[in-house]
Short mmCIF file of C-alpha atoms in Angstrom, two decimals:
data_model
loop_
_atom_site.label_atom_id
_atom_site.label_comp_id
_atom_site.label_asym_id
_atom_site.label_seq_id
_atom_site.Cartn_x
_atom_site.Cartn_y
_atom_site.Cartn_z
CA MET Y 1 32.21 10.24 17.78
CA SER Y 2 29.30 7.88 18.27
CA ARG Y 3 29.11 4.71 16.28
CA ALA Y 4 25.90 3.92 14.35
CA PHE Y 5 24.11 0.68 15.24
CA PRO Y 6 21.09 -0.92 13.61
CA VAL Y 7 17.82 0.63 14.76
CA SER Y 8 14.44 -1.06 14.58
CA ARG Y 9 11.79 0.36 12.23
CA ARG Y 10 9.43 0.11 15.25
CA THR Y 11 11.46 2.46 17.44
CA VAL Y 12 9.22 4.74 19.53
CA LEU Y 13 10.25 7.53 21.91
CA ARG Y 14 8.07 7.79 25.02
CA GLY Y 15 7.69 10.23 27.86
CA ALA Y 16 5.04 12.24 29.76
CA GLY Y 17 2.13 10.79 27.83
CA LEU Y 18 3.72 11.05 24.38
CA SER Y 19 4.58 8.24 22.00
CA LEU Y 20 6.72 9.62 19.16
CA ALA Y 21 7.22 7.15 16.34
CA VAL Y 22 10.40 7.62 14.35
CA PRO Y 23 10.58 8.12 10.56
CA CYS Y 24 12.96 6.16 8.38
CA LEU Y 25 16.59 6.65 9.41
CA GLU Y 26 19.77 5.47 7.72
CA ALA Y 27 20.52 3.33 10.77
CA MET Y 28 17.36 1.35 10.09
CA SER Y 29 18.87 0.02 6.85
CA VAL Y 30 22.09 -1.23 8.40
CA GLY Y 31 22.48 -4.95 7.81
CA ARG Y 32 19.37 -5.38 5.67
CA ALA Y 33 18.31 -4.96 2.05
CA ALA Y 34 17.06 -1.40 1.72
CA ALA Y 35 14.15 -2.37 -0.51
CA ALA Y 36 12.72 -4.66 2.17
CA ALA Y 37 12.56 -1.80 4.67
CA PHE Y 38 10.09 0.40 2.81
CA PRO Y 39 6.37 -0.42 2.78
CA LYS Y 40 3.88 0.58 0.12
CA ARG Y 41 1.11 2.98 1.08
CA ILE Y 42 -2.13 4.34 -0.38
CA VAL Y 43 -3.95 7.62 0.28
CA VAL Y 44 -7.31 8.70 -1.13
CA PHE Y 45 -7.52 12.49 -1.56
CA TYR Y 46 -11.19 13.37 -2.16
CA THR Y 47 -12.58 16.75 -3.23
CA PRO Y 48 -16.28 17.13 -4.10
CA GLY Y 49 -18.09 17.97 -7.30
CA GLY Y 50 -16.98 17.81 -10.90
CA THR Y 51 -14.59 20.16 -12.60
CA VAL Y 52 -14.19 22.20 -15.78
CA ILE Y 53 -12.79 19.41 -17.93
CA GLU Y 54 -11.52 21.65 -20.73
CA SER Y 55 -9.47 23.62 -18.17
CA TRP Y 56 -8.42 20.50 -16.26
CA ARG Y 57 -7.26 18.35 -19.20
CA PRO Y 58 -3.56 18.46 -20.20
CA THR Y 59 -2.31 19.06 -23.73
CA GLY Y 60 0.42 17.25 -25.62
CA THR Y 61 1.25 13.55 -25.66
CA GLU Y 62 1.31 10.79 -23.05
CA THR Y 63 4.84 11.52 -21.87
CA ASN Y 64 5.36 15.04 -23.23
CA PHE Y 65 2.43 17.04 -21.94
CA GLN Y 66 1.60 20.30 -20.24
CA MET Y 67 -0.88 20.54 -17.39
CA GLY Y 68 -4.12 22.40 -18.04
CA PRO Y 69 -4.79 25.61 -16.08
CA ILE Y 70 -6.50 23.80 -13.19
CA LEU Y 71 -3.66 21.30 -12.77
CA SER Y 72 -0.95 23.90 -13.41
CA PRO Y 73 0.21 23.87 -9.76
CA LEU Y 74 1.36 20.27 -10.42
CA GLU Y 75 3.57 21.21 -13.38
CA PRO Y 76 6.81 21.33 -11.29
CA ILE Y 77 6.25 17.76 -10.05
CA LYS Y 78 4.59 16.20 -13.09
CA LYS Y 79 7.28 13.51 -13.29
CA GLN Y 80 5.73 12.12 -10.12
CA ILE Y 81 2.17 12.46 -11.46
CA THR Y 82 -0.13 10.31 -13.59
CA VAL Y 83 -3.15 12.13 -15.00
CA LEU Y 84 -5.94 9.61 -15.64
CA ASP Y 85 -8.30 10.90 -18.31
CA GLY Y 86 -11.47 9.25 -19.60
CA LEU Y 87 -12.46 6.78 -16.89
CA GLU Y 88 -16.11 6.25 -15.98
CA ILE Y 89 -17.67 5.28 -12.64
CA GLN Y 90 -19.70 2.60 -14.38
CA ALA Y 91 -21.35 1.29 -11.20
CA ALA Y 92 -23.11 4.67 -10.97
CA ARG Y 93 -25.17 3.72 -14.05
CA GLU Y 94 -27.49 1.92 -11.66
CA GLY Y 95 -28.54 2.20 -8.03
CA TYR Y 96 -30.69 4.63 -6.10
CA GLY Y 97 -30.45 8.29 -5.27
CA HIS Y 98 -28.93 11.33 -6.88
CA PRO Y 99 -26.00 11.03 -9.35
CA HIS Y 100 -23.74 12.66 -6.75
CA THR Y 101 -24.61 9.87 -4.35
CA ARG Y 102 -24.29 7.05 -6.86
CA GLY Y 103 -20.85 8.38 -7.82
CA MET Y 104 -19.82 8.61 -4.18
CA ALA Y 105 -20.79 4.98 -3.57
CA GLY Y 106 -19.13 3.55 -6.68
CA LEU Y 107 -15.96 5.62 -6.47
CA LEU Y 108 -14.00 3.25 -4.22
CA THR Y 109 -16.31 0.21 -4.09
CA GLY Y 110 -17.26 -0.35 -7.74
CA LEU Y 111 -20.79 -0.99 -6.45
CA PRO Y 112 -24.15 0.80 -6.82
CA THR Y 113 -26.14 2.35 -4.01
CA THR Y 114 -28.97 0.37 -2.46
CA MET Y 115 -32.48 1.49 -1.64
CA GLY Y 116 -32.38 3.28 1.69
CA PRO Y 117 -33.88 5.97 3.92
CA TYR Y 118 -31.50 8.83 3.19
CA GLU Y 119 -32.63 11.86 1.19
CA THR Y 120 -29.81 12.70 -1.20
CA CYS Y 121 -30.63 15.95 -2.96
CA GLY Y 122 -33.81 14.35 -4.32
CA GLY Y 123 -34.17 10.57 -4.28
CA LYS Y 124 -33.65 8.18 -1.39
CA SER Y 125 -30.74 5.78 -1.26
CA GLY Y 126 -28.65 3.62 1.03
CA PHE Y 127 -25.08 2.43 1.19
CA PRO Y 128 -23.29 0.03 -1.18
CA THR Y 129 -23.11 -3.60 -0.09
CA GLY Y 130 -19.36 -4.16 -0.14
CA PRO Y 131 -16.07 -2.69 1.08
CA SER Y 132 -14.09 0.15 -0.44
CA VAL Y 133 -10.68 -0.55 -1.96
CA ASP Y 134 -8.81 1.23 0.82
CA GLN Y 135 -10.34 -1.07 3.41
CA VAL Y 136 -9.56 -4.20 1.43
CA ILE Y 137 -5.94 -3.06 1.29
CA ALA Y 138 -6.03 -2.19 5.00
CA ALA Y 139 -7.26 -5.70 5.78
CA LYS Y 140 -4.22 -7.04 3.93
CA ILE Y 141 -1.47 -4.78 5.30
CA GLY Y 142 -2.98 -2.88 8.24
CA GLY Y 143 -1.98 -5.44 10.83
CA ALA Y 144 1.63 -4.31 10.55
CA THR Y 145 0.89 -0.79 11.83
CA ARG Y 146 -0.60 0.91 14.88
CA LEU Y 147 -3.63 2.05 12.88
CA PRO Y 148 -4.89 -0.26 10.09
CA SER Y 149 -6.22 2.86 8.35
CA LEU Y 150 -6.78 6.52 9.08
CA GLN Y 151 -9.76 8.56 7.83
CA VAL Y 152 -9.82 12.34 8.25
CA ALA Y 153 -12.03 15.13 6.93
CA VAL Y 154 -11.61 18.88 6.80
CA ARG Y 155 -15.21 20.09 6.58
CA TRP Y 156 -17.77 17.35 7.10
CA PRO Y 157 -21.40 17.53 8.25
CA THR Y 158 -21.85 16.33 11.81
CA MET Y 159 -25.64 16.00 11.65
CA PHE Y 160 -28.16 14.81 9.11
CA TYR Y 161 -31.72 13.63 9.24
CA GLY Y 162 -32.98 12.64 12.66
CA GLY Y 163 -29.52 13.06 14.15
CA ALA Y 164 -27.75 10.63 11.80
CA ARG Y 165 -24.09 11.44 11.45
CA VAL Y 166 -23.45 9.33 8.38
CA SER Y 167 -25.22 9.26 5.03
CA PRO Y 168 -24.47 8.11 1.49
CA THR Y 169 -23.63 11.77 0.85
CA ASN Y 170 -20.64 11.94 3.17
CA ILE Y 171 -18.96 8.51 3.24
CA ILE Y 172 -16.25 7.23 0.89
CA SER Y 173 -14.76 4.43 3.03
CA TYR Y 174 -16.70 1.23 3.66
CA GLY Y 175 -15.86 -1.86 5.66
CA PRO Y 176 -17.11 -5.43 5.16
CA GLY Y 177 -20.68 -5.58 3.91
CA GLY Y 178 -20.63 -1.87 3.11
CA ALA Y 179 -20.45 -0.68 6.74
CA PRO Y 180 -19.81 3.10 6.55
CA ILE Y 181 -16.62 4.41 8.16
CA PRO Y 182 -16.94 8.10 9.07
CA PRO Y 183 -13.81 10.25 9.09
CA GLU Y 184 -12.34 12.04 12.10
CA THR Y 185 -12.92 15.80 11.86
CA ASP Y 186 -11.13 16.96 15.02
CA PRO Y 187 -7.39 17.56 14.39
CA ARG Y 188 -6.65 17.22 18.09
CA ALA Y 189 -8.26 13.78 18.17
CA VAL Y 190 -6.14 12.71 15.19
CA TRP Y 191 -2.99 14.05 16.84
CA SER Y 192 -3.87 12.11 19.98
CA ARG Y 193 -4.38 8.85 18.10
CA LEU Y 194 -0.98 9.23 16.47
CA PHE Y 195 1.20 10.63 19.24
CA LYS Y 196 -0.25 9.94 22.67
CA ASP Y 197 0.97 6.97 24.66
CA ALA Y 198 -1.56 4.16 24.86
CA ASN Y 199 -1.85 4.56 28.64
CA THR Y 200 -2.37 8.33 28.63
CA SER Y 201 -5.55 9.47 30.37
CA PRO Y 202 -7.76 12.25 28.91
CA ASP Y 203 -6.65 14.60 31.73
CA GLN Y 204 -3.00 13.89 31.03
CA LEU Y 205 -3.58 14.46 27.34
CA ALA Y 206 -5.28 17.80 27.96
CA SER Y 207 -2.34 18.82 30.13
CA GLU Y 208 0.09 17.75 27.41
CA HIS Y 209 -1.73 19.92 24.84
CA ALA Y 210 -1.59 22.87 27.21
CA ARG Y 211 2.13 22.66 27.90
CA SER Y 212 4.61 24.55 25.71
CA GLY Y 213 7.72 22.43 26.21
CA ALA Y 214 9.56 20.99 23.24
CA ILE Y 215 8.61 17.43 22.32
CA LEU Y 216 12.23 16.26 22.45
CA ASP Y 217 12.35 17.56 26.03
CA THR Y 218 9.21 15.57 26.82
CA VAL Y 219 10.76 12.34 25.56
CA GLY Y 220 14.26 13.42 26.59
CA ALA Y 221 15.59 10.28 28.25
CA SER Y 222 14.26 8.05 25.49
CA TYR Y 223 15.68 10.37 22.85
CA ARG Y 224 19.13 10.57 24.44
CA ARG Y 225 19.42 6.80 24.51
CA LEU Y 226 18.54 6.59 20.82
CA ALA Y 227 20.66 9.58 19.77
CA ALA Y 228 23.77 7.96 21.21
CA ARG Y 229 23.37 5.16 18.66
CA LEU Y 230 22.78 7.39 15.63
CA PRO Y 231 25.08 9.09 13.15
CA ALA Y 232 24.88 12.89 12.97
CA ALA Y 233 22.64 12.92 9.88
CA ASP Y 234 20.08 10.69 11.59
CA ARG Y 235 20.10 12.83 14.74
CA LEU Y 236 19.41 15.90 12.63
CA ARG Y 237 16.60 14.10 10.81
CA LEU Y 238 15.05 13.04 14.10
CA GLU Y 239 15.28 16.57 15.49
CA GLU Y 240 13.58 17.93 12.36
CA HIS Y 241 10.81 15.34 12.69
CA ALA Y 242 10.19 16.26 16.31
CA ALA Y 243 10.09 19.93 15.33
CA ASN Y 244 7.52 19.13 12.63
CA VAL Y 245 5.30 17.26 15.10
CA GLU Y 246 5.69 20.10 17.58
CA GLY Y 247 4.72 22.55 14.85
CA ILE Y 248 1.59 20.55 14.07
CA ARG Y 249 0.59 20.67 17.74
CA ALA Y 250 1.12 24.44 17.80
CA SER Y 251 -0.95 24.81 14.63
CA ILE Y 252 -3.81 22.82 16.18
CA ASP Y 253 -3.76 25.01 19.26
CA GLY Y 254 -3.82 28.05 16.97
CA VAL Y 255 -6.99 26.82 15.29
CA MET Y 256 -8.46 25.28 18.46
CA PRO Y 257 -7.35 27.07 21.65
CA SER Y 258 -6.88 24.79 24.65
CA GLY Y 259 -10.24 23.68 26.00
CA ALA Y 260 -12.09 24.45 22.76
CA THR Y 261 -14.34 21.93 21.11
CA CYS Y 262 -13.79 21.36 17.42
CA HIS Y 263 -16.73 21.58 15.02
CA SER Y 264 -15.29 21.29 11.56
CA ASP Y 265 -18.64 21.97 9.94
CA PHE Y 266 -21.99 22.98 11.41
CA GLY Y 267 -22.08 24.69 14.82
CA ALA Y 268 -23.77 23.23 17.87
CA ASP Y 269 -26.81 25.44 17.39
CA LEU Y 270 -27.30 24.09 13.88
CA GLU Y 271 -26.80 20.52 15.12
CA GLY Y 272 -29.74 21.06 17.43
CA GLN Y 273 -31.86 22.28 14.54
CA PHE Y 274 -30.93 19.28 12.40
CA ALA Y 275 -31.55 16.80 15.20
CA SER Y 276 -35.10 18.09 15.65
CA ALA Y 277 -35.89 18.49 11.97
CA SER Y 278 -37.92 15.83 10.20
CA LYS Y 279 -36.02 16.42 6.98
CA VAL Y 280 -33.09 18.52 5.88
CA ASP Y 281 -32.21 18.94 2.22
CA VAL Y 282 -28.44 18.76 2.05
CA CYS Y 283 -28.52 20.65 -1.24
CA ASP Y 284 -29.70 23.72 0.67
CA GLY Y 285 -27.27 23.41 3.57
CA CYS Y 286 -25.97 26.28 5.63
CA VAL Y 287 -22.79 28.26 5.12
CA GLU Y 288 -20.95 29.31 8.24
CA GLN Y 289 -18.30 31.76 7.17
CA SER Y 290 -16.48 31.48 10.51
CA GLN Y 291 -16.01 27.76 9.92
CA ASP Y 292 -15.16 28.13 6.25
CA THR Y 293 -12.29 30.52 6.95
CA LEU Y 294 -10.59 27.72 8.92
CA ILE Y 295 -10.55 25.31 5.98
CA PRO Y 296 -7.03 26.18 4.70
CA ARG Y 297 -5.49 25.95 8.19
CA THR Y 298 -7.39 22.83 9.21
CA GLY Y 299 -6.65 21.17 5.87
CA LYS Y 300 -2.92 21.82 6.24
CA ILE Y 301 -2.95 20.31 9.74
CA MET Y 302 -4.77 17.20 8.53
CA MET Y 303 -2.37 16.75 5.61
CA ASP Y 304 0.64 17.19 7.91
CA LEU Y 305 -0.80 14.63 10.35
CA VAL Y 306 -1.41 12.06 7.62
CA ALA Y 307 2.03 12.61 6.09
CA SER Y 308 3.69 12.15 9.47
CA ALA Y 309 1.64 9.01 10.17
CA LEU Y 310 2.72 7.48 6.86
CA ALA Y 311 6.36 8.45 7.27
CA CYS Y 312 6.50 6.93 10.77
CA ASP Y 313 4.69 3.79 9.63
CA LEU Y 314 1.81 4.38 12.03
CA THR Y 315 -0.52 3.58 9.15
CA ARG Y 316 -0.17 2.69 5.47
CA VAL Y 317 -3.74 3.45 4.40
CA ALA Y 318 -5.45 6.84 4.71
CA THR Y 319 -8.23 8.99 3.29
CA ILE Y 320 -8.34 12.79 3.29
CA GLN Y 321 -11.85 14.06 2.62
CA TRP Y 322 -12.08 17.81 2.09
CA ALA Y 323 -15.90 17.95 2.27
CA ASP Y 324 -18.98 15.88 1.64
CA LEU Y 325 -20.66 15.82 -1.76
CA ALA Y 326 -23.08 18.59 -0.78
CA ALA Y 327 -20.06 20.93 -0.71
CA ASN Y 328 -21.94 23.57 1.24
CA ASN Y 329 -18.83 25.54 2.10
CA SER Y 330 -17.57 28.79 0.69
CA PHE Y 331 -14.02 29.88 -0.15
CA PRO Y 332 -13.76 33.43 1.22
CA TRP Y 333 -9.93 33.44 0.96
CA LEU Y 334 -10.43 33.07 -2.81
CA GLY Y 335 -13.04 35.81 -2.91
CA LEU Y 336 -15.77 33.17 -3.46
CA ASN Y 337 -18.57 33.61 -0.95
CA ASP Y 338 -21.22 31.35 -2.46
CA THR Y 339 -21.11 27.64 -1.67
CA HIS Y 340 -19.07 25.28 -3.80
CA HIS Y 341 -22.32 23.57 -4.77
CA GLY Y 342 -23.70 26.96 -5.71
CA TYR Y 343 -20.93 27.41 -8.28
CA GLN Y 344 -21.49 23.87 -9.56
CA HIS Y 345 -25.16 24.27 -10.42
CA ASP Y 346 -27.38 25.49 -7.55
CA ARG Y 347 -27.29 28.98 -9.01
CA GLY Y 348 -26.30 27.98 -12.50
CA TYR Y 349 -23.09 26.47 -13.81
CA GLN Y 350 -20.26 28.94 -13.08
CA PRO Y 351 -17.04 27.53 -14.58
CA ASP Y 352 -14.81 30.40 -13.48
CA GLY Y 353 -15.65 29.81 -9.82
CA ILE Y 354 -15.26 26.04 -10.13
CA ALA Y 355 -11.89 26.39 -11.89
CA LYS Y 356 -10.66 28.71 -9.16
CA ILE Y 357 -11.71 26.23 -6.46
CA ASP Y 358 -10.16 23.22 -8.16
CA THR Y 359 -6.91 25.08 -8.86
CA TRP Y 360 -6.73 25.76 -5.12
CA TYR Y 361 -7.37 22.06 -4.45
CA ALA Y 362 -4.55 21.22 -6.89
CA THR Y 363 -2.27 23.43 -4.81
CA GLN Y 364 -3.27 21.46 -1.70
CA PHE Y 365 -2.63 18.17 -3.52
CA LYS Y 366 0.85 19.38 -4.44
CA TYR Y 367 1.49 20.45 -0.86
CA PHE Y 368 0.61 16.98 0.40
CA LEU Y 369 2.81 15.28 -2.20
CA ASP Y 370 5.66 17.64 -1.30
CA GLN Y 371 5.26 16.69 2.35
CA LEU Y 372 5.56 12.99 1.51
CA ALA Y 373 8.56 13.73 -0.70
CA SER Y 374 10.25 15.55 2.19
CA TYR Y 375 10.63 12.27 4.14
CA PRO Y 376 13.65 10.35 2.76
CA GLU Y 377 13.52 6.58 2.29
CA GLY Y 378 16.69 5.04 0.93
CA ALA Y 379 17.51 6.64 -2.41
CA GLY Y 380 13.97 8.03 -2.69
CA SER Y 381 11.19 9.28 -0.45
CA VAL Y 382 7.93 8.25 1.18
CA LEU Y 383 6.15 9.61 -1.91
CA ASP Y 384 7.99 7.14 -4.14
CA ASN Y 385 6.51 4.27 -2.11
CA THR Y 386 2.98 5.73 -1.92
CA ILE Y 387 0.07 6.10 -4.32
CA VAL Y 388 -2.12 9.17 -3.71
CA PHE Y 389 -5.43 9.09 -5.56
CA TRP Y 390 -7.09 12.50 -6.09
CA CYS Y 391 -10.68 11.76 -6.98
CA LYS Y 392 -14.22 13.13 -7.29
CA GLU Y 393 -17.70 11.60 -7.48
CA ILE Y 394 -18.91 13.30 -10.70
CA SER Y 395 -17.14 14.82 -13.68
CA HIS Y 396 -19.29 17.57 -15.21
CA PRO Y 397 -21.05 19.75 -12.59
CA ASN Y 398 -23.68 21.03 -14.97
CA ASN Y 399 -25.08 17.59 -15.89
CA HIS Y 400 -23.86 15.25 -13.11
CA THR Y 401 -22.15 12.77 -15.42
CA HIS Y 402 -19.74 10.02 -14.37
CA THR Y 403 -17.79 9.83 -17.63
CA GLU Y 404 -14.46 11.63 -18.22
CA MET Y 405 -13.70 11.43 -14.51
CA PRO Y 406 -10.95 13.88 -13.47
CA PHE Y 407 -8.58 11.55 -11.62
CA VAL Y 408 -4.93 12.18 -10.73
CA LEU Y 409 -2.35 9.85 -9.16
CA GLY Y 410 0.69 11.03 -7.24
CA GLY Y 411 3.60 8.70 -6.56
CA GLY Y 412 4.20 5.23 -7.92
CA ALA Y 413 3.63 2.83 -4.99
CA GLY Y 414 7.18 1.52 -4.96
CA GLY Y 415 7.48 1.31 -8.73
CA SER Y 416 4.10 -0.36 -9.24
CA PHE Y 417 2.95 2.43 -11.60
CA ARG Y 418 4.81 4.46 -14.19
CA THR Y 419 4.54 8.18 -13.45
CA GLY Y 420 5.09 11.31 -15.54
CA ARG Y 421 2.23 10.45 -17.89
CA TRP Y 422 -1.13 11.62 -19.18
CA LEU Y 423 -2.92 8.29 -19.57
CA LYS Y 424 -6.07 8.47 -21.69
CA SER Y 425 -8.60 5.66 -21.34
CA SER Y 426 -11.70 5.96 -23.46
CA GLY Y 427 -14.58 4.91 -21.22
CA ALA Y 428 -12.72 2.32 -19.13
CA SER Y 429 -14.24 1.62 -15.73
CA ASN Y 430 -12.86 3.09 -12.54
CA SER Y 431 -13.23 -0.47 -11.19
CA ASP Y 432 -10.31 -1.45 -13.43
CA LEU Y 433 -8.23 1.18 -11.62
CA LEU Y 434 -9.31 -0.27 -8.27
CA VAL Y 435 -8.11 -3.71 -9.41
CA SER Y 436 -4.74 -2.14 -10.27
CA PHE Y 437 -4.54 -0.68 -6.77
CA LEU Y 438 -5.23 -4.08 -5.24
CA ASN Y 439 -2.70 -5.83 -7.47
CA ALA Y 440 -0.06 -3.27 -6.47
CA PHE Y 441 -0.48 -4.47 -2.88
CA ASP Y 442 -0.19 -8.13 -3.88
CA ILE Y 443 -3.92 -8.71 -3.72
CA GLN Y 444 -4.23 -10.70 -6.90
CA VAL Y 445 -7.82 -10.30 -8.09
CA GLY Y 446 -9.19 -9.86 -11.59
CA THR Y 447 -12.33 -7.91 -10.70
CA PHE Y 448 -13.58 -5.67 -7.92
CA GLY Y 449 -17.09 -4.53 -7.10
CA ASN Y 450 -19.72 -5.45 -9.67
CA PRO Y 451 -17.94 -7.74 -12.18
CA ASP Y 452 -20.22 -6.43 -14.93
CA TYR Y 453 -18.31 -3.15 -14.70
CA CYS Y 454 -14.77 -4.49 -14.48
CA LYS Y 455 -12.46 -6.03 -17.08
CA GLY Y 456 -9.33 -6.41 -14.98
CA PRO Y 457 -6.35 -4.13 -14.23
CA LEU Y 458 -6.43 -0.75 -15.96
CA ALA Y 459 -4.66 -1.07 -19.31
CA GLY Y 460 -1.45 0.93 -19.63
CA LEU Y 461 -1.10 1.91 -15.98
CA VAL Y 462 1.66 -0.55 -15.05
#
């Protein structure tokens, strides 16, 4: 019988171009206080457009409530959920561009849009002038991990006006001074950032993707040395983790056969059209059914990648962006063949279609939270030490308002927030919520973004 010895939280298995970080094991807590071993994490989970508030809103009391029809997939895990009802993106009261765009800018920055060259469904605008909350947190804690932050998107436009790849319509993360940070849309590129060895060449990486051998075989010598130091339960956990990573790789190859180029949104032919066009109205974007059918599979891969990155402490800050605010994708697997934006208001407000879409998104949110909960950490899980913020840029699709924002939190960031509640805040600013996020990561500020729209930490959240 092997004897367990302390194992570093930074343990990495290497071999044949792979670098497999290890999730939390019991051996990592030997000889140290368990609480000190587990970092806090934050994930932004963005889905576009407003919702049907009367079908989204729970019923009951703050601690004894039932999820509304749209949030019903979350009912089994509502003890790990905080439904935030009644917040307003107050920074969107001013600025330039369409209400969608102003909401997008103020969502994580608490700042208005500036005047700029981008057409945003009618009305030009630019980017906000300051960082988003995720990047402020990343600047504080990101130095401890391989990636300070990770941004991914499922279906995201790759071309806009004059060949521009970023616009106020498709960015939620901003660095210092409001520098836009576009997400990665290629699952294979994300997998490579997380699991390739730093010295792996592109040719080696392509060969690694093409091979069918088990990952534990690839890192065999490194794994055998570690396994000899682990108790049986830790060895099983490590084997399950490797199998999960191997499954993600197989899923990517299923969506993107070896040698294929990933276009998570518009095809190359459309990119050429957009690059040569003098103006493209993103409200009238194209629907490519062949791309839309991949959304569930691609979304699952991206969620699995982010969950694995968090569990292995490769990053502690991430954003998952399901689309841009134009939402020019359909949902054929739901029997919805118009665009999401079409159901919002392009062809009249259609609440049944919107409710169906957002119920599906709620199912994806639950899946992601379940993935985080599947990684043990001490007496709890990765989810217990993470805050996942499901958010949108407007509330009511038929009138583009920023009041009654439909926000949901999953997890409690290591006990920073009390979960299992429906917290109603009559008109409080989303900037107050952003301050609470910052305070949870020991960034002690009283305001964030425009101080005119911030009163301090969100009342009742802690």
